[in-house]
CSV table of C-alpha atoms in Angstrom, one decimal:
chain,number,residue,atom,x,y,z
A,724,MET,CA,76.4,56.7,90.3
A,725,SER,CA,77.2,56.5,94.0
A,726,ALA,CA,75.4,58.6,96.5
A,727,PRO,CA,78.5,60.8,97.4
A,728,ALA,CA,79.2,61.4,93.7
A,729,ALA,CA,75.6,62.4,93.0
A,730,LEU,CA,75.7,64.7,96.0
A,731,ARG,CA,78.8,66.4,94.7
A,732,GLN,CA,77.3,66.8,91.2
A,733,HIS,CA,74.1,68.3,92.7
A,734,CYS,CA,76.2,70.8,94.8
A,735,ALA,CA,78.2,71.8,91.8
A,736,LEU,CA,75.0,72.4,89.7
A,737,GLY,CA,73.6,74.5,92.6
A,738,ARG,CA,76.7,76.6,92.7
A,739,ALA,CA,76.6,77.2,88.9
A,740,ILE,CA,73.0,78.2,89.1
A,741,ALA,CA,73.8,80.6,91.9
A,742,VAL,CA,76.6,82.2,89.9
A,743,VAL,CA,74.3,82.7,86.9
A,744,ALA,CA,71.6,84.2,89.0
A,745,VAL,CA,74.1,86.7,90.6
A,746,CYS,CA,75.4,87.7,87.1
A,747,LEU,CA,71.8,88.3,85.9
A,748,LEU,CA,71.2,90.5,88.9
A,749,VAL,CA,74.3,92.5,88.2
A,750,ILE,CA,73.4,93.0,84.6
A,751,VAL,CA,69.8,94.1,85.4
A,752,GLY,CA,71.0,96.4,88.2
A,753,THR,CA,73.6,98.0,85.9
A,754,TYR,CA,70.9,98.6,83.2
A,755,LEU,CA,68.5,100.2,85.7
A,756,LEU,CA,71.2,102.4,87.2
A,757,SER,CA,72.3,103.6,83.7
A,758,SER,CA,68.8,104.4,82.5
A,759,PRO,CA,67.8,108.1,82.6
A,760,ALA,CA,65.6,109.2,85.5
A,761,VAL,CA,62.3,110.6,84.2
A,762,GLY,CA,61.0,112.2,87.3
A,763,ASP,CA,57.4,111.6,88.0
A,764,GLY,CA,55.7,109.4,85.4
A,765,ASP,CA,57.0,108.1,82.1
A,766,THR,CA,56.4,111.3,80.1
A,767,GLU,CA,59.9,111.5,78.7
A,768,GLU,CA,60.2,107.8,78.0
A,769,GLU,CA,56.9,107.9,76.1
A,770,PHE,CA,58.0,110.8,73.9
A,771,PHE,CA,61.7,110.1,73.4
A,772,SER,CA,61.0,106.7,71.8
A,773,VAL,CA,62.9,107.7,68.6
A,774,ARG,CA,66.1,105.7,68.3
A,775,ARG,CA,69.4,107.4,67.8
A,776,ARG,CA,70.7,107.2,64.2
A,777,ARG,CA,74.3,106.5,63.3
A,778,ARG,CA,76.3,109.8,63.1
A,779,SER,CA,77.4,111.1,59.7
A,780,SER,CA,80.5,113.2,59.0
A,781,VAL,CA,80.9,116.7,60.5
A,782,ASP,CA,83.7,119.2,60.5
A,783,ALA,CA,86.8,118.4,62.4
A,784,GLY,CA,86.9,120.0,65.8
A,785,ASP,CA,83.3,119.0,66.7
A,786,ASP,CA,84.4,116.7,69.5
A,787,ASP,CA,83.5,119.4,72.1
A,788,LEU,CA,80.0,119.8,70.6
A,789,GLU,CA,79.4,116.0,70.6
A,790,ALA,CA,80.6,115.8,74.2
A,791,ALA,CA,78.2,118.6,75.2
A,792,VAL,CA,75.3,117.1,73.3
A,793,ARG,CA,75.9,113.6,74.6
A,794,GLY,CA,76.0,115.0,78.2
A,795,ALA,CA,72.5,116.6,77.8
A,796,ALA,CA,70.9,113.8,75.8
A,797,TYR,CA,68.6,111.1,77.0
A,798,ALA,CA,69.9,107.5,76.6
A,799,ASN,CA,68.4,107.3,73.1
A,800,GLY,CA,70.1,110.5,71.9
A,801,THR,CA,67.4,113.2,72.2
A,802,LEU,CA,67.8,116.5,74.0
A,803,ILE,CA,66.5,120.1,74.2
A,804,VAL,CA,68.6,122.9,72.7
A,805,SER,CA,68.5,126.7,73.0
A,806,VAL,CA,70.9,129.5,71.9
A,807,LEU,CA,71.9,132.6,73.8
A,808,ASN,CA,74.2,135.6,73.6
A,809,ARG,CA,75.4,138.1,76.2
A,810,ALA,CA,72.3,140.2,75.9
A,811,TYR,CA,70.0,137.2,76.4
A,812,ALA,CA,72.1,136.2,79.4
A,813,ASP,CA,71.7,139.5,81.2
A,814,GLU,CA,71.9,139.0,85.0
A,815,ASP,CA,69.1,141.5,85.8
A,816,GLY,CA,66.1,139.2,85.0
A,817,GLY,CA,66.8,138.7,81.3
A,818,LEU,CA,65.4,136.1,79.0
A,819,LEU,CA,67.7,133.4,80.2
A,820,ASP,CA,66.5,133.8,83.7
A,821,LEU,CA,62.9,133.9,82.6
A,822,PHE,CA,63.3,130.7,80.5
A,823,LEU,CA,64.9,128.8,83.4
A,824,ARG,CA,62.3,130.1,85.8
A,825,SER,CA,59.5,128.8,83.6
A,826,LEU,CA,61.1,125.3,83.6
A,827,ARG,CA,61.5,125.4,87.4
A,828,GLU,CA,58.0,126.6,88.0
A,829,GLY,CA,56.1,124.8,85.2
A,830,GLU,CA,54.0,121.7,85.7
A,831,GLY,CA,56.2,118.7,85.2
A,832,THR,CA,59.1,120.7,83.6
A,833,GLU,CA,61.7,120.9,86.3
A,834,GLN,CA,63.1,117.4,85.5
A,835,LEU,CA,63.8,118.5,81.9
A,836,ILE,CA,66.5,121.0,82.9
A,837,GLY,CA,69.2,118.4,83.0
A,838,HIS,CA,68.5,117.6,79.3
A,839,VAL,CA,68.7,121.2,78.1
A,840,LEU,CA,71.9,122.3,76.3
A,841,LEU,CA,72.4,126.1,76.3
A,842,VAL,CA,74.6,127.1,73.4
A,843,ALA,CA,76.4,130.4,74.0
A,844,MET,CA,77.3,132.6,71.0
A,845,ASP,CA,80.0,134.5,72.9
A,846,ARG,CA,82.3,134.2,75.9
A,847,PRO,CA,80.3,136.4,78.3
A,848,ALA,CA,77.1,134.4,77.7
A,849,PHE,CA,79.0,131.1,78.3
A,850,LEU,CA,80.5,132.4,81.5
A,851,ARG,CA,77.1,133.5,82.8
A,852,CYS,CA,75.6,130.2,81.9
A,853,SER,CA,78.4,128.3,83.6
A,854,ARG,CA,77.9,130.2,86.8
A,855,LEU,CA,74.2,129.3,87.1
A,856,GLY,CA,74.8,125.7,88.2
A,857,GLY,CA,72.6,122.8,87.3
A,858,VAL,CA,72.5,123.7,83.6
A,859,ARG,CA,74.6,122.4,80.7
A,860,CYS,CA,76.5,125.0,78.6
A,861,TYR,CA,78.5,125.0,75.4
A,862,GLN,CA,80.3,127.9,73.7
A,863,LEU,CA,80.0,128.0,69.9
A,864,PRO,CA,83.4,128.5,68.2
A,865,ALA,CA,83.9,131.8,66.5
A,866,ALA,CA,82.8,132.1,62.9
A,867,GLN,CA,85.5,131.7,60.4
A,868,ASP,CA,84.5,134.8,58.5
A,869,GLY,CA,85.4,137.0,61.5
A,870,ALA,CA,81.9,138.5,61.7
A,871,ASP,CA,81.1,136.9,65.0
A,872,ASP,CA,80.5,139.7,67.5
A,873,LEU,CA,76.8,138.8,68.2
A,874,SER,CA,77.0,139.6,72.0
A,875,SER,CA,74.8,142.7,72.0
A,876,GLU,CA,71.0,142.7,71.5
A,877,GLN,CA,70.3,141.9,67.9
A,878,LEU,CA,67.1,143.8,67.0
A,879,TYR,CA,64.6,141.9,64.9
A,880,MET,CA,65.7,141.7,61.2
A,881,SER,CA,68.9,143.6,61.8
A,882,ASP,CA,72.0,142.3,60.1
A,883,GLY,CA,73.3,140.8,63.3
A,884,PHE,CA,70.0,139.2,64.0
A,885,ILE,CA,70.0,137.5,60.6
A,886,ARG,CA,73.6,136.3,61.0
A,887,MET,CA,72.8,134.9,64.4
A,888,MET,CA,69.8,132.9,63.0
A,889,TRP,CA,71.9,131.4,60.3
A,890,ARG,CA,74.7,130.4,62.7
A,891,ARG,CA,72.0,128.7,64.7
A,892,ILE,CA,70.8,126.6,61.7
A,893,ARG,CA,74.4,125.5,61.0
A,894,LEU,CA,74.8,124.4,64.6
A,895,LEU,CA,71.5,122.5,64.6
A,896,GLY,CA,72.4,120.8,61.4
A,897,ASP,CA,75.6,119.6,63.0
A,898,VAL,CA,73.7,118.2,65.9
A,899,LEU,CA,71.6,116.2,63.5
A,900,LYS,CA,74.7,114.9,61.7
A,901,LEU,CA,76.0,113.7,65.1
A,902,GLY,CA,73.0,111.5,65.2
A,903,TYR,CA,71.0,113.4,67.9
A,904,SER,CA,67.3,114.4,67.7
A,905,PHE,CA,66.2,117.5,69.6
A,906,ILE,CA,63.6,120.0,70.6
A,907,PHE,CA,64.8,123.5,69.7
A,908,THR,CA,63.3,126.3,71.8
A,909,ASP,CA,64.0,130.0,71.7
A,910,LEU,CA,64.7,131.5,75.1
A,911,ASP,CA,61.6,133.7,74.7
A,912,VAL,CA,59.5,130.6,74.9
A,913,MET,CA,58.1,129.9,78.3
A,914,TRP,CA,57.4,126.3,79.3
A,915,LEU,CA,54.3,126.4,81.4
A,916,ARG,CA,53.7,122.6,81.2
A,917,ASN,CA,55.7,119.6,80.2
A,918,PRO,CA,55.0,119.6,76.4
A,919,LEU,CA,56.3,116.2,75.6
A,920,THR,CA,53.1,114.2,75.5
A,921,MET,CA,51.3,117.2,74.1
A,922,LEU,CA,53.5,116.9,71.0
A,923,GLU,CA,51.9,113.5,70.3
A,924,TYR,CA,54.9,112.6,68.3
A,925,ARG,CA,54.6,109.5,66.0
A,926,ALA,CA,58.1,108.2,65.6
A,927,GLU,CA,57.4,106.0,62.5
A,928,GLU,CA,55.4,108.7,60.7
A,929,GLU,CA,57.0,112.1,61.5
A,930,ASP,CA,60.3,113.9,61.1
A,931,LEU,CA,59.5,117.5,62.0
A,932,LEU,CA,56.9,119.0,64.4
A,933,ILE,CA,57.0,122.8,64.2
A,934,SER,CA,55.2,125.8,65.6
A,935,SER,CA,53.4,128.5,63.6
A,936,ASP,CA,52.5,132.2,64.0
A,937,GLN,CA,48.9,131.8,62.9
A,938,PHE,CA,47.6,128.2,63.0
A,939,ASN,CA,44.9,127.6,60.4
A,940,GLY,CA,43.4,124.5,62.2
A,941,ARG,CA,45.0,122.0,59.8
A,942,PRO,CA,48.2,120.4,61.2
A,943,ASP,CA,49.0,118.6,58.0
A,944,ASP,CA,48.7,121.8,55.9
A,945,ILE,CA,52.4,122.7,55.7
A,946,ALA,CA,51.9,125.0,52.7
A,947,GLY,CA,49.0,126.9,54.3
A,948,ASN,CA,50.5,127.5,57.7
A,949,GLU,CA,53.3,130.1,58.3
A,950,LEU,CA,56.0,128.1,60.1
A,951,ASN,CA,57.8,129.6,63.2
A,952,THR,CA,61.3,128.3,64.0
A,953,GLY,CA,61.2,129.4,67.6
A,954,PHE,CA,60.0,126.0,68.8
A,955,PHE,CA,60.2,122.7,67.0
A,956,PHE,CA,61.1,119.0,67.3
A,957,VAL,CA,63.3,117.3,64.6
A,958,ALA,CA,64.3,113.7,64.4
A,959,SER,CA,67.8,112.9,63.2
A,960,ASN,CA,67.7,111.0,59.9
A,961,ASN,CA,68.9,111.3,56.3
A,962,ARG,CA,65.9,113.4,55.3
A,963,THR,CA,66.3,116.0,58.0
A,964,VAL,CA,70.0,116.2,57.6
A,965,ALA,CA,69.5,117.0,53.9
A,966,LEU,CA,66.8,119.6,54.8
A,967,PHE,CA,69.1,121.5,57.2
A,968,ASP,CA,72.0,121.3,54.7
A,969,GLU,CA,69.8,122.7,51.9
A,970,TRP,CA,68.3,125.3,54.3
A,971,HIS,CA,71.7,126.6,55.4
A,972,ALA,CA,73.0,126.7,51.9
A,973,ALA,CA,70.1,128.9,50.8
A,974,ARG,CA,71.5,131.7,52.9
A,975,ASP,CA,73.9,132.5,50.0
A,976,HIS,CA,71.1,133.6,47.8
A,977,SER,CA,68.7,135.0,50.4
A,978,ALA,CA,70.4,138.3,51.4
A,979,GLY,CA,68.4,140.2,54.0
A,980,MET,CA,66.1,137.2,54.8
A,981,LYS,CA,66.0,135.5,58.1
A,982,GLU,CA,66.2,131.7,58.2
A,983,GLN,CA,62.4,131.4,59.1
A,984,ASP,CA,61.4,133.2,55.9
A,985,VAL,CA,63.7,131.1,53.9
A,986,LEU,CA,62.2,127.9,55.3
A,987,ASN,CA,58.7,129.1,54.5
A,988,ASP,CA,59.9,129.9,50.9
A,989,MET,CA,61.4,126.4,50.7
A,990,LYS,CA,58.2,124.6,51.9
A,991,ARG,CA,56.1,126.7,49.5
A,992,GLY,CA,58.5,125.6,46.7
A,993,GLY,CA,58.0,121.9,47.7
A,994,ALA,CA,61.4,121.3,49.3
A,995,LEU,CA,60.0,119.3,52.2
A,996,ARG,CA,58.0,117.1,49.9
A,997,ARG,CA,60.9,116.6,47.5
A,998,LEU,CA,63.2,115.6,50.4
A,999,GLY,CA,60.6,113.3,51.9
A,1000,VAL,CA,60.5,115.3,55.2
A,1001,ARG,CA,57.2,114.4,57.0
A,1002,ALA,CA,56.2,117.5,58.9
A,1003,ARG,CA,53.3,118.5,61.1
A,1004,VAL,CA,52.3,122.0,62.3
A,1005,LEU,CA,51.7,122.4,66.1
A,1006,ASP,CA,48.4,123.8,67.2
A,1007,THR,CA,48.6,127.3,68.9
A,1008,ALA,CA,45.9,126.0,71.3
A,1009,ARG,CA,48.8,124.2,73.1
A,1010,PHE,CA,51.9,125.9,71.6
A,1011,SER,CA,50.8,129.4,71.9
A,1012,GLY,CA,52.4,132.8,71.1
A,1013,PHE,CA,51.8,136.5,71.2
A,1014,CYS,CA,50.9,136.4,67.5
A,1015,GLN,CA,47.9,134.2,68.2
A,1016,ASP,CA,46.9,133.7,71.9
A,1017,SER,CA,45.4,130.3,72.8
A,1018,ARG,CA,41.8,130.3,73.7
A,1019,GLU,CA,42.3,127.2,75.8
A,1020,ALA,CA,44.6,128.5,78.5
A,1021,ARG,CA,44.2,125.3,80.5
A,1022,GLU,CA,45.8,123.3,77.6
A,1023,VAL,CA,48.8,125.6,76.9
A,1024,ALA,CA,52.3,124.0,77.2
A,1025,THR,CA,54.4,126.8,75.8
A,1026,VAL,CA,54.1,130.6,75.2
A,1027,HIS,CA,56.3,132.3,72.7
A,1028,ALA,CA,57.0,136.0,72.6
A,1029,ASN,CA,56.7,136.2,68.8
A,1030,CYS,CA,55.3,139.3,67.1
A,1031,CYS,CA,57.5,141.3,69.5
A,1032,ARG,CA,60.5,143.4,68.4
A,1033,THR,CA,62.7,144.2,71.5
A,1034,MET,CA,64.1,142.2,74.3
A,1035,ARG,CA,62.9,144.7,76.9
A,1036,ALA,CA,59.3,144.3,75.7
A,1037,LYS,CA,59.6,140.5,75.6
A,1038,VAL,CA,60.9,140.4,79.2
A,1039,ALA,CA,58.1,142.6,80.4
A,1040,ASP,CA,55.3,140.7,78.8
A,1041,LEU,CA,56.7,137.3,79.4
A,1042,SER,CA,57.2,138.2,83.1
A,1043,ALA,CA,53.4,139.0,83.2
A,1044,VAL,CA,52.7,135.6,81.6
A,1045,LEU,CA,54.7,133.7,84.3
A,1046,ALA,CA,53.1,135.8,87.0
A,1047,ALA,CA,49.6,134.8,85.8
A,1048,ALA,CA,50.6,131.1,85.5
A,1049,ARG,CA,52.0,131.3,89.1
A,1050,ARG,CA,48.8,132.7,90.4
A,1051,ARG,CA,46.9,129.8,88.9
A,1052,LEU,CA,49.3,127.3,90.4
A,1053,ASP,CA,49.2,128.7,93.9
A,1054,GLY,CA,45.4,128.9,93.9
A,1055,SER,CA,45.1,132.7,94.1
A,1056,SER,CA,43.5,132.7,90.6
A,1057,PRO,CA,41.8,129.5,89.6
A,1058,VAL,CA,41.5,130.6,85.9
A,1059,LEU,CA,44.6,131.4,83.8
A,1060,ARG,CA,43.9,134.7,82.0
A,1061,TRP,CA,46.4,136.1,79.6
A,1062,PRO,CA,47.7,139.5,80.4
A,1063,PRO,CA,47.7,142.0,77.5
A,1064,HIS,CA,51.0,142.0,75.5
A,1065,SER,CA,51.1,145.8,75.7
A,1066,GLU,CA,54.9,146.3,75.7
A,1067,CYS,CA,55.3,144.0,72.7
A,1068,VAL,CA,52.6,146.0,70.8
A,1069,LYS,CA,54.4,149.2,71.6
A,1070,SER,CA,57.7,147.8,70.5
A,1071,TRP,CA,56.8,148.2,66.9
A,1072,THR,CA,56.0,152.0,67.2
């Protein structure tokens, strides 16, 4: 080969290599830009390692729900879900405001807000949520049975309270069928610290991580712990979809029972074992509540106002919890001491 020909071939090869290098840089750059931001550290990436499953069929008209869920989810299809009505969304320092305040003030929790989907049971709650800015909101369609006015405060174990709990289970089952995994949290759960690594989720071994009212010290003792549905993580798969379908169907022969009591009856009857659902109970030392205060305040990630009947009492006692946590963070009180849950105690009298 002549020298000019060799030179031309060499130049052509150099241009080809340069083009390939540019293409690789574009691909890598696009991937990095499309990856979800995780704030400080890799906490979210470490926890949300579960892969999104392929969606199964849901009712027609769920496109809005899927769009809302997709907007809040991490890249692998995992998000945080909560439910509210007009009473919860009260503008005078209600539970919605307290919940968001806990996320903004908690240790490593502010970056989670963009992955929270707030599901409104009624139009006033949705409008209030939409006005907040920086949060994702979705309005649940009206119930087909017409019994859908759940905007007022629903006292514990009232008919409206029970109906609202069952509508919540139907919604969460639909989210699983769309292929998304999630943490569900009641609005009366304060997030004092980022709980993701504290969950210690084992993607290949667990389907459901759930809180309890009174933890007996044995996380694998599903039968012996009373489960609490105010805070849990569930991975989307065929086993959990079947669980939520069976759970929701049980409402037809569970008159006067809330969904949490029905789930506890189901697990005592062996439903989780029969469906192959691999569950673990969360320790109240980290996932605490008013039923059983954590003795390790330095380890607490969440505090749930369970064992409390009225919204007014929840707001009062949870405000005291956030104030105590704030004093510890700003250094005015180096030790976090739980305030007494006096209003919640009085709510039962």
